[in-house]
Amino acid sequence: MDKLSQWWQEHSPREQIILAGSGIALMLFLIYFLTIEPLIAWRLSEQNQLAGAQLESTEVMQLVTRIKAEKKSGLVLEEKSNLSVLINTSLNENDLIMRGFQPGSKNDARLILENIFYSSLVQWLYDLEYRHDINIEDLSLTPSSLPGHLMVSIRVSH
């Protein structure tokens, strides 16, 4: 501590003011870039995630409203038909592409869909259950390599 005090005393008052000002500026710079800047970046990230969640929530609420309206209007379910034809029709109506189809022995099938949006998936699942009377037996979702897309493995029965 004596060496620091001696070093400080060796400088003129003008140099001491410059050193003190530089030290204060350096401290403010470090405080800003080590604490405030990361907090601002985190806040923006959280706001973006919230906006995305609100958009998804709005889309889901629109689908719920549509489902309720169709139930009230007495929408008639289509007659039972061949499972693969119904699935193909439903996929085409929702602009989805199937990557794999494995029929089962009890009028069921396993499908694989790649790189689809969550909202498209929800709309398609609605169509399967309420328009085509197809039951969803098993559903597995994993994130795709594309941002905002999903990989879907689903087992359905009719």
XYZ file of C-alpha atoms in Angstrom:
158
model
C 0.000 0.000 0.000
C 2.933 2.299 0.724
C 4.310 1.717 -2.775
C 0.971 2.673 -4.310
C 0.768 5.799 -2.172
C 4.349 6.695 -3.060
C 3.656 6.104 -6.768
C 0.574 8.329 -6.528
C 2.526 11.112 -4.806
C 5.212 11.027 -7.502
C 2.695 12.330 -10.047
C 1.659 15.937 -10.383
C -1.883 16.998 -9.380
C -2.812 17.261 -13.076
C -1.605 13.684 -13.735
C -3.473 12.495 -10.650
C -6.714 13.986 -11.992
C -6.130 12.346 -15.390
C -5.377 8.966 -13.756
C -8.416 9.214 -11.465
C -10.682 10.200 -14.380
C -9.324 7.370 -16.514
C -9.855 4.905 -13.672
C -13.432 6.050 -13.181
C -14.105 5.858 -16.941
C -12.636 2.351 -17.048
C -14.789 1.245 -14.101
C -17.952 2.668 -15.716
C -17.052 0.948 -19.000
C -16.556 -2.394 -17.242
C -19.760 -2.062 -15.222
C -21.759 -1.304 -18.354
C -20.365 -4.079 -20.556
C -20.200 -6.731 -17.832
C -23.605 -6.130 -16.212
C -25.930 -3.751 -18.014
C -25.304 -4.881 -21.616
C -25.933 -8.597 -20.859
C -29.123 -7.661 -18.982
C -30.375 -5.665 -21.963
C -29.607 -8.571 -24.330
C -31.369 -11.016 -21.983
C -34.426 -8.758 -21.791
C -34.661 -8.525 -25.584
C -34.358 -12.301 -25.858
C -37.139 -12.786 -23.310
C -39.348 -10.274 -25.133
C -38.840 -12.165 -28.405
C -39.734 -15.468 -26.735
C -42.819 -13.894 -25.190
C -43.920 -12.515 -28.547
C -43.526 -15.969 -30.099
C -45.516 -17.596 -27.305
C -48.257 -14.982 -27.631
C -48.460 -15.618 -31.380
C -48.796 -19.365 -30.806
C -51.403 -18.734 -28.135
C -53.392 -16.549 -30.524
C -53.269 -19.238 -33.208
C -54.395 -21.908 -30.759
C -57.245 -19.704 -29.531
C -58.377 -19.183 -33.140
C -58.399 -22.945 -33.645
C -60.378 -23.430 -30.429
C -62.919 -20.862 -31.563
C -63.199 -22.595 -34.929
C -63.647 -26.007 -33.285
C -66.378 -24.681 -31.016
C -68.153 -23.033 -33.936
C -68.037 -26.232 -35.991
C -69.341 -28.263 -33.054
C -72.238 -25.821 -32.589
C -73.063 -25.875 -36.294
C -73.280 -29.685 -36.176
C -70.536 -30.354 -38.676
C -71.121 -33.874 -39.973
C -68.148 -36.195 -39.872
C -67.158 -37.848 -43.121
C -68.013 -41.501 -43.591
C -65.371 -43.971 -42.574
C -63.079 -44.709 -45.429
C -59.683 -46.208 -46.110
C -57.223 -44.868 -43.519
C -54.445 -44.143 -46.003
C -56.817 -42.214 -48.299
C -58.116 -40.117 -45.406
C -54.594 -39.352 -44.195
C -53.429 -38.443 -47.699
C -56.436 -36.178 -48.191
C -55.894 -34.490 -44.852
C -52.172 -33.992 -45.482
C -52.835 -32.469 -48.914
C -55.488 -30.119 -47.512
C -52.979 -28.836 -44.958
C -50.006 -28.664 -47.370
C -48.016 -31.224 -45.391
C -45.717 -33.890 -46.774
C -45.441 -37.337 -45.253
C -41.931 -38.854 -45.104
C -42.979 -42.306 -43.990
C -46.115 -44.448 -43.762
C -46.236 -47.856 -42.122
C -49.676 -49.495 -42.093
C -50.617 -51.678 -39.140
C -52.757 -54.782 -38.871
C -55.741 -53.259 -37.002
C -56.662 -50.353 -39.304
C -53.897 -48.246 -37.814
C -50.718 -46.695 -39.197
C -47.537 -44.949 -38.155
C -46.574 -41.758 -39.985
C -43.470 -39.606 -40.002
C -43.600 -35.913 -40.880
C -40.509 -33.739 -41.138
C -39.950 -30.007 -40.816
C -43.481 -28.808 -40.089
C -44.641 -25.788 -38.119
C -46.461 -26.277 -34.826
C -49.556 -24.408 -36.046
C -49.749 -26.607 -39.174
C -49.468 -29.701 -37.001
C -52.265 -28.578 -34.678
C -54.549 -27.802 -37.631
C -53.805 -31.178 -39.205
C -54.435 -33.054 -35.933
C -57.746 -31.240 -35.619
C -58.696 -32.303 -39.145
C -57.773 -35.915 -38.425
C -59.866 -36.147 -35.276
C -62.870 -33.965 -36.013
C -63.284 -34.089 -39.790
C -62.018 -37.565 -40.581
C -62.792 -39.328 -37.264
C -59.239 -40.684 -36.980
C -57.903 -41.347 -33.477
C -54.421 -40.251 -32.475
C -52.964 -43.148 -30.513
C -49.376 -41.975 -30.055
C -47.609 -38.698 -30.851
C -43.927 -37.878 -30.566
C -42.524 -34.399 -31.275
C -38.868 -33.449 -31.573
C -37.293 -30.172 -32.672
C -36.093 -30.112 -36.252
C -32.783 -28.728 -37.424
C -34.747 -25.841 -38.965
C -35.742 -23.143 -36.440
C -39.437 -23.267 -35.544
C -40.003 -26.657 -37.209
C -40.807 -30.057 -35.730
C -40.214 -33.699 -36.545
C -43.378 -35.717 -35.872
C -43.932 -39.420 -35.389
C -47.584 -40.335 -34.985
C -49.650 -43.511 -34.736
C -53.282 -43.228 -35.774
C -56.238 -45.582 -35.969
C -59.658 -45.502 -37.577
